[in-house]
Amino acid sequence: MTITGRMNQFRYYICLSVSFRLAQLCRFCDIESTACNATGVCESLCNISSICENPNEVCVSAWRNKGNPIIETVCHNPALPFHGQYLTDYNNSVCLMKQVKGMEEDFYICSCSQEECNDPLFFPDGVERNLPPVLLVSLVPALIAVVVLLSAFYCYRLFRQQNLKAPKTKGIDSETCAIIMSDDDRSDSSSANANSLNHNTELLPIQLDVIVGKGRFAEVYRAKLKQGATDESFQMVAVKIFPYDEYASWKTEWEIFSDAELRHENVLQFLTAEDRKAERRYWLITAYHERGNLQEFLTQHVIGWDELCRLGGSLARGVAHLHADRTSCGRAKVAIVHRDLKSVNVLVKSDLSCCLCDFGLSLRLHNSMSPEELANSGQVGTARYMAPEVLESRLDLENIESFKQADVYSMALVLWEIMSRCNAIGDVREYEPPFGKLKDHLCVESMKDDVIRDRLRPEIPASWTNHTSPGVVVLCLSTIEECWDHDPEARVTAQCVVERFGEISSAVISTEPKMIWIIEMKYEFCCF
Ligand code: ADE
């Protein structure tokens, strides 16, 4: 494959609401010499990004050294061998270099399927340096120039991204929808659901730091992913560690994360999975968010109207994306239900938007799933957040929508938690989870009494119902009540909640008649 015709290709920011197949955007410079000595993290120095010709192609990088080290960056179809090797790691979201044994020369390959993911290249620890120090020294000025150029390019992209991301965009994010498309539809996204285990025999150079979360099946650590020979250069990541007998939970979550179409700004970013045989542990490596989970955040912070809209809107966008069977750009995707939505399973990002995490109980809703398969999934979740039909095991298993409706109920409780800490709509009390004190352990039987027999829901203070702003009363309040309706069919969808948040985010708390009119107008065509 040549790079003719690719050189001047740039990303097209076009988003059509029709079906299409998305080709991968990769670094594509074919072969270039490099100062990279196959340790730590290397930049390819390739400044050409190209849309792969064939939608089946993934991003690939190879490093080899036969006297002069070179890096090859290309697109390649993983169904075909590359330098005689089959690519097994192409569903990774980063390029984890793996040494190919038995070659004449020192040879490393990696593949991945995320935008421009074949740069930088992560090499396993403990590889010999192949370049003499004198050569390295002579390359220092060039390296500094490259770092400056890369930083400038990064800043430019960040700047452009922020400009493109208007806060009021509804559903479609130009950055995500970008890239190029062909006419034929990808009828099934199973290709994206390939094995994303880090197949490297060498494990990622990760140093565990402190424990930041403890779940039913696993513990989550903050950790450092080393990015060079020194200890100073690292990227913070989160590592979820499962004991060996929790293989099934690790596998479920890894399978959910392995779907490339799950990627979304409001879903925790997955890096890779590792089978740490020697330690008898399974790892999932993801992005790290230092603000921690939403429950911790709400316990420590009182929020204003803007934060309420940001947290609530992004939560709804995450759930809507999970439930959708198309991405916002129209690509086919398997709908997923979370089944354990709660404020502990929502992380707060540095920009105060949310992302969903902990997919250990999640379910991929294939069209081909039989009621038996669905029935086997059982009553799962956390009693406090369980919808009435889940509490009494009466979910309509014939209808996959019923799983989504149960998620919407749980999401309503989380939205209530967010509202309860907002000082723009009334007095704020100390944080309390829905249905009582944090320490109380609520079992299924007591929740049945409250939620089914007594039809109890978290308290809506009078200050919310009597609020003068239509934004609060009409949207937040009625939306929450419609999401936790006893009748699952009467609940609104997560996508509808996204649209309502889209409308109110811009509408500052106000009683202006004009604004009431705007909201009423929207109500006519949005999700009723
Ligand atoms: N707790 C659980 N997962 C986390 C993550 N990825 N970042 C920060 N805290 C977490």
Short mmCIF file of N, CA and C in Angstrom, two decimals, residues 24-26 59 90 92-94 112-118 263 269-271:
data_model
loop_
_atom_site.label_atom_id
_atom_site.label_comp_id
_atom_site.label_asym_id
_atom_site.label_seq_id
_atom_site.Cartn_x
_atom_site.Cartn_y
_atom_site.Cartn_z
N GLN A 24 -10.73 4.37 9.58
CA GLN A 24 -9.86 4.76 10.69
C GLN A 24 -8.94 5.92 10.27
N LEU A 25 -8.65 6.79 11.22
CA LEU A 25 -7.66 7.86 10.98
C LEU A 25 -6.36 7.42 11.65
N CYS A 26 -5.30 7.31 10.88
CA CYS A 26 -4.03 6.80 11.44
C CYS A 26 -2.86 7.69 11.01
N CYS A 59 -4.79 0.99 12.69
CA CYS A 59 -3.51 1.72 12.68
C CYS A 59 -2.40 0.76 13.14
N TYR A 90 -5.20 -5.42 17.73
CA TYR A 90 -5.68 -4.24 17.00
C TYR A 90 -6.88 -3.55 17.64
N ASN A 92 -6.87 -2.61 20.74
CA ASN A 92 -6.37 -1.72 21.80
C ASN A 92 -6.60 -0.27 21.41
N SER A 93 -6.69 0.59 22.40
CA SER A 93 -6.87 2.00 22.04
C SER A 93 -5.54 2.75 22.04
N VAL A 94 -4.49 2.09 22.50
CA VAL A 94 -3.15 2.69 22.41
C VAL A 94 -2.21 1.66 21.76
N CYS A 112 -3.72 -0.87 16.70
CA CYS A 112 -4.76 -0.32 17.57
C CYS A 112 -5.85 0.29 16.69
N SER A 113 -7.00 0.55 17.30
CA SER A 113 -8.07 1.13 16.46
C SER A 113 -8.72 2.32 17.14
N GLN A 114 -7.95 3.31 17.38
CA GLN A 114 -8.52 4.58 17.81
C GLN A 114 -7.79 5.67 17.00
N GLU A 115 -8.48 6.79 16.87
CA GLU A 115 -7.95 7.86 16.04
C GLU A 115 -6.46 8.14 16.29
N GLU A 116 -5.64 8.00 15.29
CA GLU A 116 -4.21 8.32 15.34
C GLU A 116 -3.48 7.63 16.50
N CYS A 117 -3.98 6.42 16.82
CA CYS A 117 -3.43 5.77 18.02
C CYS A 117 -2.06 5.14 17.76
N ASN A 118 -1.61 5.07 16.49
CA ASN A 118 -0.28 4.46 16.27
C ASN A 118 0.87 5.44 16.51
N ARG A 263 -16.94 3.90 23.00
CA ARG A 263 -16.15 5.09 23.35
C ARG A 263 -16.98 6.36 23.26
N GLN A 269 -12.85 6.07 29.83
CA GLN A 269 -11.99 5.64 28.72
C GLN A 269 -11.17 4.42 29.11
N PHE A 270 -11.29 3.39 28.29
CA PHE A 270 -10.61 2.12 28.53
C PHE A 270 -9.28 2.12 27.78
N LEU A 271 -8.22 1.65 28.44
CA LEU A 271 -6.93 1.56 27.74
C LEU A 271 -6.65 0.12 27.33
#
